[in-house]
XYZ file of C-alpha atoms in Angstrom:
766
model
C 154.155 113.903 145.311
C 155.508 110.601 144.371
C 152.957 109.878 141.519
C 153.536 113.159 140.030
C 157.325 112.934 140.327
C 157.395 109.517 138.574
C 155.426 111.021 135.657
C 157.902 113.770 135.351
C 161.050 111.641 134.838
C 161.404 114.053 131.815
C 163.374 116.091 134.380
C 166.559 114.290 132.956
C 166.068 116.276 129.930
C 168.955 118.824 129.477
C 166.725 121.846 128.468
C 164.531 121.121 131.685
C 167.622 120.855 133.855
C 168.699 124.304 132.437
C 165.165 125.797 133.113
C 165.246 124.540 136.624
C 168.704 126.344 137.207
C 166.695 129.504 135.991
C 167.541 132.373 133.546
C 167.573 136.183 133.658
C 165.439 137.340 130.714
C 163.711 140.515 129.501
C 159.931 140.615 129.808
C 158.838 142.949 127.100
C 155.489 144.790 126.993
C 156.361 147.623 124.458
C 159.484 149.134 122.977
C 159.776 151.263 126.019
C 159.001 148.629 128.698
C 161.605 145.958 128.774
C 162.464 144.711 132.277
C 164.703 141.902 133.550
C 163.095 139.096 135.439
C 164.413 135.832 136.826
C 162.588 132.924 135.647
C 162.917 129.327 136.974
C 161.023 126.126 136.330
C 160.106 124.605 139.750
C 160.974 121.068 140.718
C 157.555 119.746 139.934
C 157.880 120.641 136.269
C 154.438 122.047 136.340
C 154.891 125.672 137.110
C 157.438 128.471 136.505
C 157.908 131.336 139.108
C 159.577 134.668 138.403
C 160.836 137.489 140.571
C 161.736 141.062 139.650
C 165.188 142.465 139.950
C 165.569 146.072 141.244
C 168.613 148.095 142.093
C 169.275 148.917 145.791
C 168.827 152.411 147.256
C 171.627 154.983 147.372
C 172.821 153.632 150.662
C 173.004 150.151 149.873
C 175.898 148.223 148.270
C 176.429 147.740 144.712
C 174.912 144.336 144.759
C 171.390 143.799 143.257
C 168.713 142.806 145.631
C 166.057 140.402 144.421
C 162.364 141.035 145.428
C 160.139 138.070 145.761
C 156.974 138.296 143.760
C 153.928 136.041 143.728
C 153.353 135.456 139.975
C 153.388 131.873 138.873
C 152.976 130.425 135.356
C 151.217 127.108 135.282
C 152.438 125.010 132.351
C 148.934 123.881 131.815
C 147.942 127.475 130.908
C 150.510 127.629 128.102
C 148.996 126.670 124.697
C 152.070 127.125 122.654
C 155.514 128.708 122.238
C 156.497 130.902 119.187
C 159.959 131.541 118.213
C 161.308 134.772 116.998
C 159.664 138.103 116.307
C 156.097 136.636 116.037
C 154.322 139.376 117.982
C 153.757 142.999 117.514
C 155.809 143.666 120.721
C 158.788 141.703 119.460
C 158.563 143.170 116.008
C 158.807 146.585 117.592
C 162.334 145.705 119.141
C 163.575 143.753 116.262
C 166.467 146.322 115.710
C 167.560 145.690 119.265
C 167.245 141.997 119.737
C 167.822 139.254 116.987
C 164.928 136.753 116.377
C 166.845 133.789 117.852
C 166.962 135.382 121.260
C 163.066 136.149 121.215
C 160.089 133.936 121.988
C 156.358 134.228 123.102
C 154.517 132.148 125.518
C 150.940 131.983 124.253
C 148.257 131.349 126.950
C 144.978 129.651 126.686
C 141.746 131.748 126.635
C 141.826 135.415 126.275
C 144.810 135.980 128.620
C 147.537 138.248 127.196
C 150.796 136.610 125.867
C 154.225 136.821 127.542
C 157.103 138.147 125.234
C 160.450 137.311 126.413
C 164.224 137.996 125.307
C 166.818 135.551 126.543
C 170.493 136.559 127.016
C 171.582 134.143 124.231
C 170.287 132.257 121.349
C 171.286 128.984 123.228
C 169.296 130.108 126.280
C 166.219 130.843 124.259
C 166.286 127.583 122.413
C 166.600 125.801 125.785
C 163.383 127.383 127.034
C 161.499 126.959 123.749
C 162.347 123.316 123.525
C 161.821 122.646 127.165
C 158.444 124.375 127.130
C 157.370 122.357 124.187
C 158.278 119.198 125.801
C 156.375 120.011 128.980
C 153.189 121.069 126.868
C 153.441 117.882 124.883
C 153.816 115.732 127.957
C 150.762 117.443 129.518
C 148.659 116.894 126.400
C 149.523 113.192 126.366
C 148.516 112.585 130.052
C 145.796 110.157 130.627
C 142.980 110.787 133.121
C 144.721 109.185 136.105
C 147.775 111.326 135.456
C 145.861 114.469 135.136
C 144.087 113.631 138.358
C 147.591 112.997 140.061
C 148.636 116.388 138.870
C 145.549 118.102 140.223
C 145.940 116.289 143.626
C 149.622 117.390 143.467
C 148.609 121.079 142.910
C 146.154 121.143 145.936
C 148.690 119.495 147.996
C 151.249 122.244 147.405
C 148.486 124.935 148.082
C 147.604 123.489 151.320
C 151.215 122.779 152.531
C 151.730 126.318 153.711
C 155.226 125.756 155.250
C 156.341 123.798 152.437
C 157.599 120.823 154.532
C 155.805 118.119 152.317
C 153.399 117.311 155.108
C 149.975 118.532 155.989
C 148.674 118.855 159.543
C 144.897 118.879 160.214
C 144.582 122.688 160.209
C 146.148 122.642 156.667
C 143.731 119.934 155.650
C 140.703 121.994 156.906
C 142.083 125.102 154.929
C 142.430 122.808 151.964
C 138.765 121.766 152.084
C 137.607 125.201 152.115
C 139.866 125.917 149.047
C 138.492 122.911 147.324
C 134.683 124.020 147.810
C 134.021 121.473 150.516
C 131.930 122.512 153.546
C 132.720 119.408 155.687
C 131.759 118.657 159.132
C 135.000 118.917 161.273
C 134.291 115.619 163.116
C 133.931 113.814 159.814
C 136.980 115.554 158.323
C 139.158 114.605 161.346
C 137.834 110.973 160.988
C 138.998 110.847 157.473
C 142.374 112.488 158.306
C 142.934 109.903 161.106
C 142.154 107.027 158.869
C 144.605 108.224 156.120
C 147.375 108.941 158.787
C 148.688 105.442 158.536
C 152.159 106.581 160.181
C 150.226 108.055 163.116
C 152.374 111.202 162.873
C 149.527 113.558 162.940
C 150.420 114.768 159.453
C 149.655 113.465 155.931
C 152.386 112.662 153.560
C 152.481 111.579 149.844
C 150.465 108.412 149.711
C 148.636 109.248 152.775
C 147.359 112.411 151.198
C 146.412 110.213 148.047
C 144.398 107.883 150.354
C 142.751 110.855 152.074
C 141.702 112.304 148.719
C 140.297 108.907 147.683
C 138.254 108.631 150.671
C 137.135 112.265 150.371
C 136.166 111.798 146.699
C 134.467 108.409 146.970
C 131.703 108.547 144.416
C 128.741 106.905 145.957
C 126.478 107.449 142.968
C 129.202 105.763 140.709
C 129.579 102.797 143.271
C 125.893 102.375 143.195
C 125.638 101.966 139.548
C 128.692 99.610 139.652
C 127.037 97.386 142.253
C 123.766 97.282 140.346
C 125.497 95.636 137.512
C 128.113 93.700 139.320
C 127.377 89.839 139.919
C 129.707 89.566 142.853
C 129.681 93.130 144.202
C 133.337 93.498 143.723
C 133.971 93.523 139.970
C 132.235 93.780 136.612
C 132.776 90.667 134.478
C 132.724 90.858 130.786
C 129.110 89.841 130.805
C 128.199 92.358 133.624
C 129.972 95.050 131.541
C 127.940 94.061 128.480
C 124.777 94.338 130.341
C 125.664 97.759 131.565
C 126.661 98.880 128.004
C 123.253 97.782 126.767
C 121.062 98.973 129.610
C 123.097 101.795 131.193
C 124.843 103.285 127.984
C 121.969 102.392 125.684
C 124.381 100.804 123.217
C 123.379 97.991 120.972
C 126.212 97.063 118.605
C 129.390 95.101 119.183
C 128.812 95.244 123.058
C 130.877 91.948 123.822
C 133.873 93.253 121.797
C 133.629 96.749 123.354
C 133.487 95.465 126.967
C 136.677 93.538 126.462
C 138.371 96.770 125.094
C 137.150 98.796 127.945
C 138.705 96.394 130.459
C 141.891 96.319 128.415
C 142.177 100.184 128.173
C 140.921 101.305 131.581
C 141.434 98.614 134.234
C 144.392 99.469 136.196
C 144.768 96.226 137.998
C 146.484 93.393 136.013
C 144.957 90.673 138.167
C 141.430 92.018 137.260
C 142.521 92.178 133.586
C 143.773 88.554 133.634
C 140.265 87.500 134.838
C 138.756 89.752 132.155
C 137.024 91.908 134.902
C 136.814 95.611 135.782
C 137.160 96.975 139.270
C 135.483 100.192 140.525
C 138.720 102.088 139.863
C 138.739 100.927 136.070
C 134.857 101.642 135.970
C 135.388 105.265 137.214
C 138.293 105.802 135.010
C 136.135 104.771 132.010
C 133.311 107.060 132.885
C 135.752 110.023 133.259
C 137.496 109.204 129.907
C 136.792 110.825 126.589
C 134.885 107.721 125.712
C 132.623 108.289 128.706
C 132.224 111.963 127.839
C 128.752 113.255 126.707
C 130.384 114.224 123.351
C 130.541 111.261 121.049
C 134.253 110.898 120.098
C 133.426 109.683 116.585
C 131.862 112.944 116.024
C 134.881 114.937 117.124
C 136.794 113.426 114.121
C 136.316 114.856 110.684
C 133.601 112.710 109.351
C 131.241 114.758 107.202
C 131.057 114.970 103.369
C 133.360 117.887 102.297
C 132.719 117.762 98.487
C 129.479 119.889 98.504
C 129.261 123.428 97.435
C 130.566 125.996 99.922
C 126.881 127.307 100.513
C 125.941 123.953 101.958
C 128.039 124.459 104.992
C 127.939 126.549 108.169
C 131.403 128.346 108.436
C 133.189 129.420 111.541
C 133.354 133.307 111.099
C 134.727 136.286 112.959
C 133.629 139.907 112.993
C 136.190 142.827 113.458
C 138.828 140.092 113.690
C 141.589 142.614 114.359
C 140.187 143.686 117.738
C 141.162 142.365 121.004
C 138.701 144.454 122.925
C 135.661 146.737 122.169
C 135.216 148.579 118.822
C 135.541 152.059 120.277
C 138.792 152.078 122.144
C 139.968 148.419 121.886
C 143.431 147.345 120.940
C 143.989 146.157 117.362
C 146.507 143.255 116.951
C 147.724 140.681 114.518
C 147.448 138.408 117.742
C 143.727 138.543 117.277
C 143.891 137.024 113.786
C 146.245 134.215 115.158
C 143.833 133.326 117.840
C 140.782 133.182 115.655
C 142.539 131.069 113.080
C 143.878 128.597 115.636
C 140.415 128.268 116.904
C 139.169 127.014 113.549
C 137.780 130.360 112.227
C 137.555 130.284 108.436
C 136.382 133.720 107.733
C 138.215 136.814 109.074
C 137.423 140.383 108.588
C 139.814 143.139 107.516
C 138.786 146.882 107.740
C 141.172 148.638 105.354
C 141.825 152.484 105.347
C 144.525 154.663 103.779
C 147.548 154.814 105.963
C 150.729 156.953 106.080
C 153.551 156.327 103.588
C 151.220 154.777 101.094
C 150.661 151.525 103.440
C 147.045 150.679 103.975
C 146.075 150.184 107.666
C 143.518 148.038 109.549
C 141.378 149.452 112.381
C 137.855 150.235 113.205
C 137.423 153.567 111.216
C 136.557 156.814 112.952
C 137.149 155.372 116.375
C 139.973 155.305 118.782
C 141.018 151.760 118.175
C 144.659 151.284 117.531
C 145.966 150.727 113.980
C 147.875 147.898 112.325
C 149.423 147.414 108.991
C 147.350 145.749 106.321
C 150.645 143.933 105.192
C 151.125 142.430 108.712
C 147.646 141.168 108.702
C 148.073 139.422 105.371
C 151.368 137.886 106.544
C 149.808 136.352 109.664
C 146.938 135.084 107.658
C 149.364 133.426 105.311
C 151.262 131.873 108.031
C 148.278 130.663 110.305
C 145.455 129.900 107.886
C 146.152 126.145 107.796
C 147.576 125.374 111.179
C 144.214 124.098 112.480
C 142.367 123.174 109.346
C 143.308 122.746 105.776
C 139.943 123.970 104.452
C 139.583 127.403 102.781
C 139.756 130.813 104.636
C 137.620 133.789 103.459
C 139.187 137.130 103.820
C 136.433 139.423 104.104
C 137.516 142.918 103.039
C 135.766 146.137 104.197
C 137.428 148.540 101.794
C 137.679 152.181 102.500
C 141.014 152.800 100.650
C 141.825 154.961 97.709
C 142.641 153.218 94.409
C 146.328 153.795 94.890
C 146.368 152.048 98.208
C 143.841 149.398 96.926
C 146.740 148.724 94.440
C 149.142 148.233 97.344
C 146.616 145.988 99.034
C 146.706 143.608 95.837
C 150.344 143.802 95.698
C 150.609 142.606 99.303
C 147.966 139.869 98.781
C 149.621 138.369 95.703
C 153.313 138.867 96.896
C 152.685 137.372 100.573
C 150.138 134.822 99.868
C 151.580 133.420 96.553
C 149.696 130.324 95.405
C 147.555 130.288 98.589
C 145.429 133.086 97.112
C 142.758 132.015 94.809
C 142.958 134.083 91.511
C 141.134 132.100 89.003
C 137.781 130.129 88.867
C 138.340 126.324 89.080
C 137.801 124.300 85.954
C 134.491 122.529 85.788
C 132.776 124.713 88.360
C 131.011 127.006 86.140
C 127.553 127.115 87.655
C 128.096 126.289 91.303
C 130.364 127.055 94.067
C 133.375 124.952 94.619
C 133.474 122.582 97.709
C 135.827 122.877 100.906
C 137.576 119.932 99.388
C 138.185 121.613 96.162
C 139.550 124.693 97.821
C 141.934 122.978 100.263
C 144.794 125.289 101.315
C 143.351 128.289 99.546
C 142.551 131.874 100.714
C 139.463 133.523 99.088
C 138.983 137.270 99.013
C 135.484 138.517 99.743
C 134.807 142.080 98.397
C 133.725 144.209 95.382
C 134.358 143.046 92.032
C 134.372 144.619 88.490
C 132.063 142.550 86.355
C 131.755 138.873 87.087
C 133.494 135.537 86.498
C 132.113 135.602 82.873
C 134.010 138.658 81.877
C 136.635 141.179 83.095
C 136.929 144.853 82.516
C 140.092 146.955 82.184
C 141.075 149.983 84.220
C 139.234 151.566 87.103
C 135.547 151.652 87.310
C 133.928 154.431 89.115
C 131.618 154.273 92.093
C 128.489 153.467 90.011
C 129.877 149.983 89.303
C 132.324 149.700 92.049
C 129.955 150.530 95.016
C 131.743 152.992 97.159
C 131.648 151.323 100.584
C 130.733 147.774 101.811
C 127.333 146.488 102.752
C 128.579 146.627 106.255
C 129.046 150.344 106.114
C 125.772 151.172 104.570
C 123.955 149.611 107.486
C 126.408 150.947 110.094
C 125.916 154.550 109.004
C 122.085 154.191 109.402
C 122.660 152.976 112.877
C 125.236 155.526 113.577
C 122.483 158.128 113.385
C 120.806 156.604 116.480
C 124.057 156.328 118.499
C 124.084 160.023 119.645
C 127.751 159.548 120.450
C 129.576 161.753 117.927
C 132.364 162.496 120.627
C 133.360 158.811 120.426
C 132.808 157.892 116.802
C 132.526 160.637 114.264
C 130.117 160.162 111.496
C 131.939 158.982 108.451
C 131.795 160.688 105.060
C 130.751 158.365 102.379
C 133.925 157.785 100.036
C 133.667 158.295 96.343
C 136.655 156.405 95.172
C 136.403 153.623 92.704
C 137.670 150.078 92.651
C 141.144 149.077 91.414
C 141.297 146.336 88.757
C 144.189 144.752 90.611
C 142.231 144.534 93.814
C 139.026 143.357 91.813
C 140.887 140.512 90.071
C 141.815 139.029 93.585
C 138.021 138.394 94.110
C 136.647 135.134 92.619
C 133.927 133.235 94.350
C 132.886 135.881 96.948
C 131.832 139.059 95.050
C 130.100 141.213 97.521
C 126.742 142.670 96.177
C 123.883 144.684 97.610
C 120.807 142.588 98.416
C 117.384 143.696 96.737
C 115.117 140.915 97.601
C 114.697 137.272 97.448
C 112.717 137.322 94.254
C 115.434 139.506 92.589
C 118.154 136.995 93.667
C 116.386 133.997 92.374
C 116.116 135.658 88.928
C 119.383 137.798 88.733
C 122.089 136.733 91.251
C 125.166 134.589 90.291
C 126.252 131.715 92.486
C 129.475 133.456 93.358
C 127.744 136.570 94.671
C 127.599 137.094 98.542
C 125.352 139.648 100.461
C 126.093 140.773 103.987
C 123.170 141.680 106.489
C 123.407 143.465 109.825
C 121.807 141.055 112.440
C 118.519 143.368 112.643
C 118.051 143.166 108.978
C 118.561 139.445 108.904
C 116.087 138.968 111.734
C 113.443 140.991 109.639
C 113.944 138.782 106.666
C 113.613 135.681 108.811
C 110.443 136.980 110.250
C 108.854 137.985 106.954
C 110.248 135.257 104.722
C 111.894 132.512 106.696
C 111.474 129.658 104.125
C 112.651 132.070 101.301
C 115.888 132.773 103.313
C 116.659 129.189 103.749
C 116.075 128.574 100.090
C 118.301 131.604 99.071
C 121.052 130.110 101.319
C 120.942 126.719 99.585
C 122.613 128.360 96.577
C 124.361 131.472 97.801
C 126.596 132.576 100.577
C 125.233 135.066 103.264
C 127.164 136.931 105.868
C 125.577 138.195 109.120
C 127.355 140.624 111.370
C 126.516 142.275 114.693
C 124.623 145.586 114.636
C 126.851 148.736 114.744
C 125.289 149.832 118.056
C 127.128 147.044 119.841
C 129.973 149.345 120.769
C 131.119 146.885 123.547
C 131.558 144.234 120.816
C 128.934 141.997 122.395
C 127.429 139.364 120.145
C 123.936 138.245 118.964
C 122.591 134.678 119.194
C 124.163 132.927 116.125
C 121.666 130.098 116.388
C 118.826 132.142 115.012
C 120.963 132.784 111.799
C 122.023 129.153 111.551
C 118.195 128.221 111.560
C 117.747 130.303 108.475
C 120.792 128.467 106.645
C 123.114 131.454 106.823
C 126.605 130.241 106.416
C 128.871 133.002 107.481
C 127.526 134.166 110.960
C 130.247 136.681 112.138
C 130.872 136.949 115.850
C 133.285 138.993 117.965
C 135.758 136.198 118.927
C 137.214 138.281 121.610
C 134.013 138.567 123.512
C 133.171 135.537 125.919
C 129.617 134.508 126.530
C 126.642 132.363 125.543
C 127.005 133.208 121.882
C 130.616 132.231 121.504
C 129.789 128.972 123.556
C 127.188 128.176 120.836
C 129.843 128.836 118.120
C 132.561 126.748 119.845
C 129.844 123.960 120.540
C 128.855 123.713 116.852
C 132.307 123.855 115.391
C 133.946 121.336 117.812
C 132.492 118.559 115.718
C 133.889 117.414 112.397
C 137.641 117.832 113.317
C 137.212 121.518 114.431
C 137.849 122.178 110.661
C 135.622 125.325 110.692
C 132.979 123.747 108.318
C 129.835 121.839 109.373
C 127.519 120.451 106.652
C 123.975 121.816 106.864
C 121.057 119.367 107.298
C 119.881 117.896 103.815
C 116.469 119.836 104.173
C 118.428 123.077 104.206
C 120.508 122.218 101.182
C 117.594 121.495 98.649
C 116.736 124.068 96.037
C 113.624 122.095 95.240
C 111.963 121.992 98.601
C 111.381 124.766 101.285
C 112.111 124.484 105.010
C 110.430 127.113 107.222
C 112.288 127.420 110.638
C 108.952 128.880 112.053
C 106.974 125.773 111.105
C 109.352 122.870 111.194
C 106.600 120.326 111.328
C 105.817 121.187 107.669
C 108.646 119.146 106.140
C 109.324 115.634 104.832
C 110.951 113.409 107.535
C 109.648 115.478 110.439
C 110.461 113.428 113.511
C 110.463 115.241 116.871
C 112.473 113.606 119.755
C 112.361 113.561 123.505
C 115.359 114.375 125.229
C 115.562 113.208 128.919
C 118.482 114.359 131.009
C 119.062 113.144 134.602
C 121.415 115.560 136.298
C 123.038 113.345 139.032
C 126.101 115.066 140.516
C 128.866 117.541 140.127
C 132.646 117.057 140.766
C 135.207 119.644 142.024
C 133.444 122.773 140.889
C 135.745 125.833 140.958
C 135.199 128.652 143.595
C 133.853 131.973 142.074
C 134.166 133.845 145.304
C 137.706 133.932 146.517
C 136.576 135.259 149.995
C 137.916 132.883 152.682
C 135.284 130.441 153.739
C 132.992 131.076 150.678
C 131.387 127.946 149.197
C 129.330 127.778 146.174
C 125.585 126.802 146.069
C 125.480 125.208 142.584
C 122.518 124.716 140.357
C 122.524 123.285 136.797
C 120.616 124.832 133.830
C 120.052 123.072 130.724
C 119.333 125.232 127.562
C 118.154 124.081 124.133
C 119.029 126.262 121.210
C 117.476 125.721 117.910
C 114.527 126.831 115.744
C 112.052 129.027 117.601
C 109.960 126.105 118.661
C 112.725 124.384 120.292
C 114.192 127.334 122.337
C 113.782 126.022 126.030
C 115.664 125.963 129.382
C 115.044 124.209 132.600
C 116.963 124.122 135.916
C 117.662 122.086 138.976
C 117.356 123.334 142.476
C 120.486 124.618 144.107
C 122.564 122.746 146.516
C 123.744 124.621 149.627
C 127.441 124.894 150.431
C 128.719 122.215 148.220
C 130.880 122.625 145.212
C 132.928 119.596 145.780
C 130.361 116.780 145.173
C 126.866 118.247 144.964
C 124.023 115.790 144.359
C 120.846 116.654 142.364
C 119.361 113.606 140.979
C 116.785 115.632 138.947
C 115.339 114.850 135.662
C 114.668 117.493 132.937
C 112.806 116.598 129.819
C 112.673 118.480 126.408
C 110.838 117.936 123.190
C 112.981 118.876 120.115
C 111.314 119.318 116.776
C 114.555 119.908 114.665
C 117.312 117.897 116.420
C 119.509 118.429 113.458
C 119.744 121.979 114.114
C 119.655 121.954 118.020
C 122.498 122.715 120.445
C 122.411 121.676 124.147
C 124.098 123.996 126.570
C 124.735 122.921 130.246
C 125.391 125.789 132.602
C 126.501 125.692 136.312
C 125.880 128.810 138.343
C 126.444 129.772 141.955
C 122.890 130.589 143.237
C 122.370 133.947 145.075
C 118.972 134.986 146.269
C 119.724 138.750 146.368
C 121.849 139.166 143.113
C 122.538 137.552 139.830
C 123.926 134.115 139.931
C 127.518 133.824 139.307
C 128.733 131.666 136.444
C 130.826 128.621 137.355
C 131.184 126.659 134.193
C 129.429 125.429 130.996
C 129.649 122.940 128.040
C 127.935 123.232 124.745
C 127.571 120.678 122.066
C 125.343 119.763 119.048
C 122.350 117.573 119.794
C 123.506 115.263 117.177
C 126.878 114.648 118.961
C 125.321 113.543 122.329
C 126.041 110.034 123.604
C 123.201 108.253 125.575
C 123.721 106.692 128.925
C 125.742 107.542 131.999
C 128.079 110.531 130.870
C 130.434 113.059 132.334
C 130.508 116.561 131.063
C 133.845 118.170 131.490
C 133.096 121.812 132.276
C 134.636 124.902 130.457
C 135.325 128.319 131.734
C 133.795 131.522 130.448
C 136.706 131.717 128.089
C 135.997 128.278 126.676
C 139.027 126.595 128.226
C 139.005 123.398 130.216
C 138.835 123.555 134.096
C 139.877 120.021 135.046
C 138.709 118.074 137.032
C 135.231 120.000 137.277
C 132.520 117.967 135.713
C 128.858 117.158 135.780
C 127.656 113.457 135.871
C 124.328 112.853 133.918
C 122.365 110.195 132.272
C 121.092 110.808 128.767
C 118.143 109.180 126.940
C 116.774 110.114 123.461
C 113.471 108.759 122.205
C 111.730 109.305 118.968
C 108.307 110.999 119.365
C 106.968 113.127 122.062
């Protein structure tokens, strides 16, 4: 379409021109699976299609015949391009193809990456640079350009014969694809109105007009007219009134109204009059500034100079796994994905491997194995791409003393100065801060002695603790699994701990937990204990306030029960409510639990550290999550959410003619007293512009700990509702007023332009 074509004037770029001609490259899945494919960037610069190449049969000519295949790669699905041998697959063929011919397309979400080998280094560079340019341009799109791109995508889907026009039958098919169950007469009326050329088809601008009529937001127009003095525009004064009354904003509204007009109003004439049209108003409401998530809270804004124990830390369990913990695939890619999502604590399960090289996998299972040194290399390369704050390498050590020495050698050689080897000066009685430890990797594991003294040689198991805390709990749970054919019961190892590996542990010495009383008297600030989720829940139930107090001074790691063989997750909010910092989840498993984790750590610049509320950091006072009202500064709030409408919700059933029946559920996750959920009625057959206009009200006792999760589902009266989209954020990051919620997929990736339109009001008291 014309609007999209004008945006992609980057087509003049030489690399993109080369990509549009196309290239024969090898698609690589393994050392044995390397097949030629023809890849070409389409003219829209938004998609790449490829086809397979197969030799003809014995009776055909020597020419190669091309078989068309449907796969398309959308540029918007590609997160990054990695050059060289940066995947296990490409590393496995490093002896066949040099790194300058190899590259990897990294997809968003949990979709597998695409490893490619070009015919030459020059061709590889052309694709690498071209893809990066396309990704950069997509990331820099404003809301109007994103919408143009989305309209263009639908236009191409509906234009079955590819002639650049759409007849009415194609428009009807389009409406079904877009989740619209529209009366045929009404659809024909809009089609006729848009067909200015009276050709019986819609082209370029005519389709844009049709789309605008189709997407006219009556609920937004009504709000606009309520505040407009003349019914046509919002003057500066009108906009100020809207900001005060509609958006519940009190400060700097006059200056803000002028800034909004300058930034979002598309009409130069209106700008000159210092006014905003309905188009500008809608663009503002759909922008990041009109989002439910306060943009100021997305930036790094918290105090990062407090002890590590004062922060929630984004943490992963069994980080090496791409799938379940019985037969799942182990991969360094899993570490890359976790670290790029802002994860600051990753787990490494280490076992003796062949040729004296330690390996990483889920012991005594059928999960695949990777080399420890490859994991360390990836951690060194990717730890500080997303955040500069420290990464904790949580070691589950099952190796012999000899291979532990090899582990220590790899850690010191590969990580170099990034590995913290010595305590920081002036930090003799408290943990250092994230700011103090910027750019550093900390090892969590067993340690000989403490920071106060060091011992020589190898200490046997009485001092070294034969296995990690995680394994102690896992063995107990293993007895209840009754599944020896899948995971054989491990024998407890008797080896000691090498001094070399011990010396790599500074502030995260793993110790067995006895009791809160014992910890108060004997524990050192640099010691950390790990709990299975079930044990943690018991401590919370028996002594919640003691648990919070313990976590004000010392680090605690929580991990899923061993019986979660499918790598499912527990609700992390329960653990955060007790002040536990390192709440480790299976990042590879999508669901509500990871939504909460992503929601909490989206704030503060996605740096992986979120400062705990003041009442959870105090060593003088006690906070009991079971009785939140017994604390200084207790101020419950009332949250009122008016769910107004939805926009362009994705289809969940690809069956032809299927339209969703959406409902919205709002969940509050916090201390036990705050756990709540309410939902709207469902709307029959309308995923395009459903209207609810329903109000949901919640009382929240500890807003500092609460997360708000919006879930959209496709109602089904006979079976479980299908998931459509969700969005989760901390209560403290909510913006009041009329806000859009830009929905995310099950994988946590965006699904533009799907959104909800709501009004938020927060009032102190109940």
